[in-house]
Short mmCIF file of C-alpha atoms in Angstrom, two decimals:
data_model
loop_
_atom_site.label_atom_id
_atom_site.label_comp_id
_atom_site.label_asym_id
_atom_site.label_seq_id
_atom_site.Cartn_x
_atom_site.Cartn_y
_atom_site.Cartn_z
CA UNK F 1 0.00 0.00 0.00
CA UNK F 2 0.97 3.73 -0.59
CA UNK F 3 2.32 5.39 1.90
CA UNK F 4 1.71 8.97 0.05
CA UNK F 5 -0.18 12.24 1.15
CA UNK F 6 -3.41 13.39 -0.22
CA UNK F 7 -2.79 16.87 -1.80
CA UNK F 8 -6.42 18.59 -2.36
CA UNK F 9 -6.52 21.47 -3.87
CA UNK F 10 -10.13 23.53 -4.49
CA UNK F 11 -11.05 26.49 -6.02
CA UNK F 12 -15.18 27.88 -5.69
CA UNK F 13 -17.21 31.25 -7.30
CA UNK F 14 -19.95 31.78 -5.64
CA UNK F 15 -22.65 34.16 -7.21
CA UNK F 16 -25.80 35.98 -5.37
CA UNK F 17 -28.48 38.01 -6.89
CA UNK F 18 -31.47 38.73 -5.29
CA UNK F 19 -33.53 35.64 -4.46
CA UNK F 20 -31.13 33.50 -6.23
CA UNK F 21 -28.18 32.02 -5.82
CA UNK F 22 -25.15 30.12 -8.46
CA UNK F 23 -21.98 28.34 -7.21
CA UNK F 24 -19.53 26.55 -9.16
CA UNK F 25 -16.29 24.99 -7.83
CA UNK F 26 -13.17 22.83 -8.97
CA UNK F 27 -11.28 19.97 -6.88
CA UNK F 28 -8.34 18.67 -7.96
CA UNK F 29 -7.24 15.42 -5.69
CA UNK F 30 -3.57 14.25 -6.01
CA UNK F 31 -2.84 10.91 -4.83
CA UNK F 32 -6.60 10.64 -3.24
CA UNK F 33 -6.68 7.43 -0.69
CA UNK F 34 -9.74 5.00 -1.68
CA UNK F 35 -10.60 1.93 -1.47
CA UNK F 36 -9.70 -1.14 -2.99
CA UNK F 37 -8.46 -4.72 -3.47
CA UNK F 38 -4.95 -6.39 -3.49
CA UNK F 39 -4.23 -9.78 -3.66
CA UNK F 40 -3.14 -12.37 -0.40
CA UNK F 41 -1.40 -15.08 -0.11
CA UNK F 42 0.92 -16.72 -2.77
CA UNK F 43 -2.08 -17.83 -4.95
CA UNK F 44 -3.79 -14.78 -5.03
CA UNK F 45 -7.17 -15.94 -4.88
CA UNK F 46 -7.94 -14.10 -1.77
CA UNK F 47 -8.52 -10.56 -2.22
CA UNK F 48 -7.54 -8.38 0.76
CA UNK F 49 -9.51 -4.86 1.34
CA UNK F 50 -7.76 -2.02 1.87
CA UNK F 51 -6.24 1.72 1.61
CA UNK F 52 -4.73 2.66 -1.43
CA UNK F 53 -3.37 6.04 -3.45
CA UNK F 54 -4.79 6.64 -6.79
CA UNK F 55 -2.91 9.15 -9.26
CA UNK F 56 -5.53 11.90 -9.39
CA UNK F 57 -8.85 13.16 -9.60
CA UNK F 58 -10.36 16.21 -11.53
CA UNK F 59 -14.08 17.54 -10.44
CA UNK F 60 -16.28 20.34 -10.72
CA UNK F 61 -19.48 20.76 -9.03
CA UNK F 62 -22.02 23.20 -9.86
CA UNK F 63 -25.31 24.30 -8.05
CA UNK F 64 -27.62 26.79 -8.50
CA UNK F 65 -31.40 27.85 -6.30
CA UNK F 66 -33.88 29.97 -5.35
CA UNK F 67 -36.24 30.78 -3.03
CA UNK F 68 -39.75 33.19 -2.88
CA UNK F 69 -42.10 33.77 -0.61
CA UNK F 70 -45.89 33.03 -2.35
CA UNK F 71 -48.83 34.05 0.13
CA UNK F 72 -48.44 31.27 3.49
CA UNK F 73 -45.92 29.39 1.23
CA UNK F 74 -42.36 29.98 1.11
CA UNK F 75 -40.48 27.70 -1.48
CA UNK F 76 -36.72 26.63 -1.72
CA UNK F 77 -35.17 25.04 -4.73
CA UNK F 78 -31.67 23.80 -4.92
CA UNK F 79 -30.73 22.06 -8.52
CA UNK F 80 -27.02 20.80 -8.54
CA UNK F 81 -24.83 18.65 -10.42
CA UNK F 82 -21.14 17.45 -10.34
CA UNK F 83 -18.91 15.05 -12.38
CA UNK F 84 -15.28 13.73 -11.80
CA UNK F 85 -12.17 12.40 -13.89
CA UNK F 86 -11.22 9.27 -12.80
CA UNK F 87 -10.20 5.88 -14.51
CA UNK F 88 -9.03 3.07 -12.91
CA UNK F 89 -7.53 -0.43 -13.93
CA UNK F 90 -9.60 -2.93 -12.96
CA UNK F 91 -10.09 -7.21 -14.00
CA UNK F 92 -12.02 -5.93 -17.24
CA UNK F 93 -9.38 -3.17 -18.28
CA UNK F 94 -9.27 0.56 -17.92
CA UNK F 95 -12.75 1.64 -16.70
CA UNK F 96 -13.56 6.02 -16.52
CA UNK F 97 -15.61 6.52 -13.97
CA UNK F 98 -17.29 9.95 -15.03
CA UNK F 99 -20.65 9.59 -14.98
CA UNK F 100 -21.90 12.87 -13.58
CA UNK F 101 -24.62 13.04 -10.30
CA UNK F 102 -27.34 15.56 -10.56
CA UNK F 103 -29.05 16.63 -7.40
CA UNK F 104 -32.79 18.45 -6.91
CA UNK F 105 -33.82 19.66 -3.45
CA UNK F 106 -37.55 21.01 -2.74
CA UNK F 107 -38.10 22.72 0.50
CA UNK F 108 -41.28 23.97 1.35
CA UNK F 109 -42.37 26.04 4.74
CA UNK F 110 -46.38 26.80 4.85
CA UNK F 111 -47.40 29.15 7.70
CA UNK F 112 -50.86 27.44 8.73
CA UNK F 113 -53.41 29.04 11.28
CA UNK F 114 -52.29 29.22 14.78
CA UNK F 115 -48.36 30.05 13.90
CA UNK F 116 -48.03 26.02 12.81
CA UNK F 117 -45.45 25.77 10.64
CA UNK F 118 -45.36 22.78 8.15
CA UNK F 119 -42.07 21.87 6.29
CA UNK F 120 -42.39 19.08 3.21
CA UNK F 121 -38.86 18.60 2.38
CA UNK F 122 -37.92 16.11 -1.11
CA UNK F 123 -34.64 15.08 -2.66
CA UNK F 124 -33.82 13.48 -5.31
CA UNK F 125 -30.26 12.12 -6.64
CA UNK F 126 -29.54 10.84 -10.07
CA UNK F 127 -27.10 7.54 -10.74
CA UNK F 128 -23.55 8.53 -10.98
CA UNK F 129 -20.05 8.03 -9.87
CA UNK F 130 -18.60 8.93 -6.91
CA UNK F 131 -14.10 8.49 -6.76
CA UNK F 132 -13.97 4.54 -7.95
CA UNK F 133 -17.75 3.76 -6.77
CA UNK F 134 -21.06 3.67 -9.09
CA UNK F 135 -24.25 4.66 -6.76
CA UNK F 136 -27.86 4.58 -8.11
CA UNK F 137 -30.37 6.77 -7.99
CA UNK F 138 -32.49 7.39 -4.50
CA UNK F 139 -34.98 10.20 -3.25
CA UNK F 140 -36.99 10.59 -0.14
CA UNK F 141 -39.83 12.56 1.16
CA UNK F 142 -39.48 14.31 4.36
CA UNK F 143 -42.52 16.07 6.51
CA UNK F 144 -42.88 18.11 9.95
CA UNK F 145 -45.33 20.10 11.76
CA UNK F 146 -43.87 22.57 14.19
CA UNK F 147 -45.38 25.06 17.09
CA UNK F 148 -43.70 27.41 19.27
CA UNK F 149 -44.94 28.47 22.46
CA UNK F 150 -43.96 30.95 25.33
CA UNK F 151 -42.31 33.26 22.74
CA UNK F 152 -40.29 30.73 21.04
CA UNK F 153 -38.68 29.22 24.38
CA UNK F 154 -40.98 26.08 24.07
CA UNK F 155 -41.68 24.01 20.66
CA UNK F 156 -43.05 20.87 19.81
CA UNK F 157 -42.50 18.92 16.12
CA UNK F 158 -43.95 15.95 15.15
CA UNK F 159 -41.73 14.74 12.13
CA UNK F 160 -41.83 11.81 10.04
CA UNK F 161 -38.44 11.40 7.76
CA UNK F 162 -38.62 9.22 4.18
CA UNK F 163 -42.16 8.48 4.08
CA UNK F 164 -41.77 6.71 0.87
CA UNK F 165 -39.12 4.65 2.27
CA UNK F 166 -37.08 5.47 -0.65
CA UNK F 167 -33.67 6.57 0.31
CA UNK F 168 -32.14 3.34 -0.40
CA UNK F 169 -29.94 2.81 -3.12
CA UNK F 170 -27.35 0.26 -4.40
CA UNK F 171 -23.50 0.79 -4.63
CA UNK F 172 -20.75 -1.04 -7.52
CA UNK F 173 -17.32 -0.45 -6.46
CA UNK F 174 -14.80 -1.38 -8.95
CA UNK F 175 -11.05 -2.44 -8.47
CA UNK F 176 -7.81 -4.38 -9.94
CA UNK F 177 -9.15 -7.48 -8.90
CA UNK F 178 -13.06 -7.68 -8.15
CA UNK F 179 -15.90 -5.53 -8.38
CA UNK F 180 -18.48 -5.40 -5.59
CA UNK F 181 -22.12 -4.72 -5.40
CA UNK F 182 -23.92 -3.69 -2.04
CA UNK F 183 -27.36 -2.50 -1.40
CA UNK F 184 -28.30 -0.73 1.10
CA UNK F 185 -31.86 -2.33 2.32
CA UNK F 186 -31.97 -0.74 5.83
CA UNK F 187 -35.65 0.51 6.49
CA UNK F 188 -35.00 4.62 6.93
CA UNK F 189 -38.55 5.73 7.10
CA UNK F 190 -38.79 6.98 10.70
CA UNK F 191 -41.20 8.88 13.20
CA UNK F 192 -40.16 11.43 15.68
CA UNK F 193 -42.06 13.35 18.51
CA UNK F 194 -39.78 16.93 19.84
CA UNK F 195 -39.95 18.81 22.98
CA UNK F 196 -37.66 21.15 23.16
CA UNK F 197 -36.71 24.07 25.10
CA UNK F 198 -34.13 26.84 24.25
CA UNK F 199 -32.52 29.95 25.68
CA UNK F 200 -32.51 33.34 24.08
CA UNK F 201 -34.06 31.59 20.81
CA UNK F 202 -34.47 32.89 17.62
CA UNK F 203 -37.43 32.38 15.03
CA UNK F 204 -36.85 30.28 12.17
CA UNK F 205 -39.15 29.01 9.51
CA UNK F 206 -37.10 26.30 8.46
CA UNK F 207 -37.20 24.08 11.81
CA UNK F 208 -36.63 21.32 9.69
CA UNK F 209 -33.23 19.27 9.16
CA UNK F 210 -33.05 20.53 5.70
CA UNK F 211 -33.41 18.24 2.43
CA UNK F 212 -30.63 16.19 1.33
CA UNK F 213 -28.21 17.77 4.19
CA UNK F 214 -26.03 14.44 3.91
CA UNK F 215 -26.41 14.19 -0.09
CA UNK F 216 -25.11 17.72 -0.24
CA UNK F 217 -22.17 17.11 1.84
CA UNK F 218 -21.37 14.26 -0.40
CA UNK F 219 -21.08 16.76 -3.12
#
């Protein structure tokens, strides 16, 4: 195994104007550590996991959104995409990995009677490739009903996270010598009941985690 450093280097423009927003960014990875497959033993039938450098890896990302406020209903869209430049050697021959991932986040906060605040969150992320992995696509659907009381100190939410029970998705990772398919069955659709009290709170509309917080990270 490689004992070398990872170099990143990244460069991002953000843009602003008015209710929208643009951001477009460039990574450049030298000797990225991933993960992979060496042979074991004399035979080299067993395959060993493990830590390895790769030469490089070129991406750019790019995401722009928006948000408005229409009567009760306040809107927020985030469209983003990003694609790398990889290639790797694997028991097939040389394989590019550049598929690109798109990304499309709906948030929506409606003020209902008696200062209720409901949040519908959605994502939804295309197929793609990710350094020397191929993920498919997954969404979910994401819902929450919030009240504040005692000027903000005291709330209560009643949540319920991937109602669909679609955020599952399969992953293909590809190396020298095997290529692996997992998917991820785990039941994520979830139920939550909050009580919560805070000091010197502030009022926010979006009491929701967000859609596709973790997806966006990724990216």
């Amino acid at each position: 195994m490689s004992s070398n450093i990872f170099y990143p280097f990244s460069t991002i423009y953000p843009g602003a104007w008015r209710r929208f927003f643009a951001q477009l960014s460039y990574t450049y990875k030298k000797d990225p550590i991933i993960s992979t497959t060496v042979p074991y033993g004399e035979s080299g039938e067993v395959k060993l996991m493990t830590l390895d450098n790769f030469p490089e890896i070129h991406s750019i990302r790019a995401f722009i959104g928006a948000s408005f406020n229409i009567g009760i209903w306040e809107p927020r869209i985030n469209l983003g995409i990003t694609k790398q430049w990889f290639a790797i050697d694997t028991w097939q021959g040389r394989k590019h990995l550049n598929n690109p991932q798109g990304m499309v986040q709906w948030q929506n906060a409606i003020h209902l009677p008696y200062d209720i605040w409901l949040n519908v969150d959605m994502a939804w992320e295309s197929a793609g490739n990710d350094r020397n992995l191929y993920r498919k696509s997954c969404s979910y659907v994401n819902a929450k009903l919030y009240k504040a009381f005692f000027n903000n100190s005291f709330s209560i939410s009643v949540e319920a996270n991937d109602i669909f029970n679609k955020r599952n998705y399969g992953v293909t990772s590809f190396s020298r010598d095997i290529t692996r398919y997992v998917c991820v069955t785990d039941l994520s659709r979830s139920c939550y009941l909050t009580l919560q009290y805070t000091f010197n709170s502030s009022r926010d509309r979006y009491k929701g985690r967000g859609a596709g917080t973790n997806e966006k990270n990724r990216f």
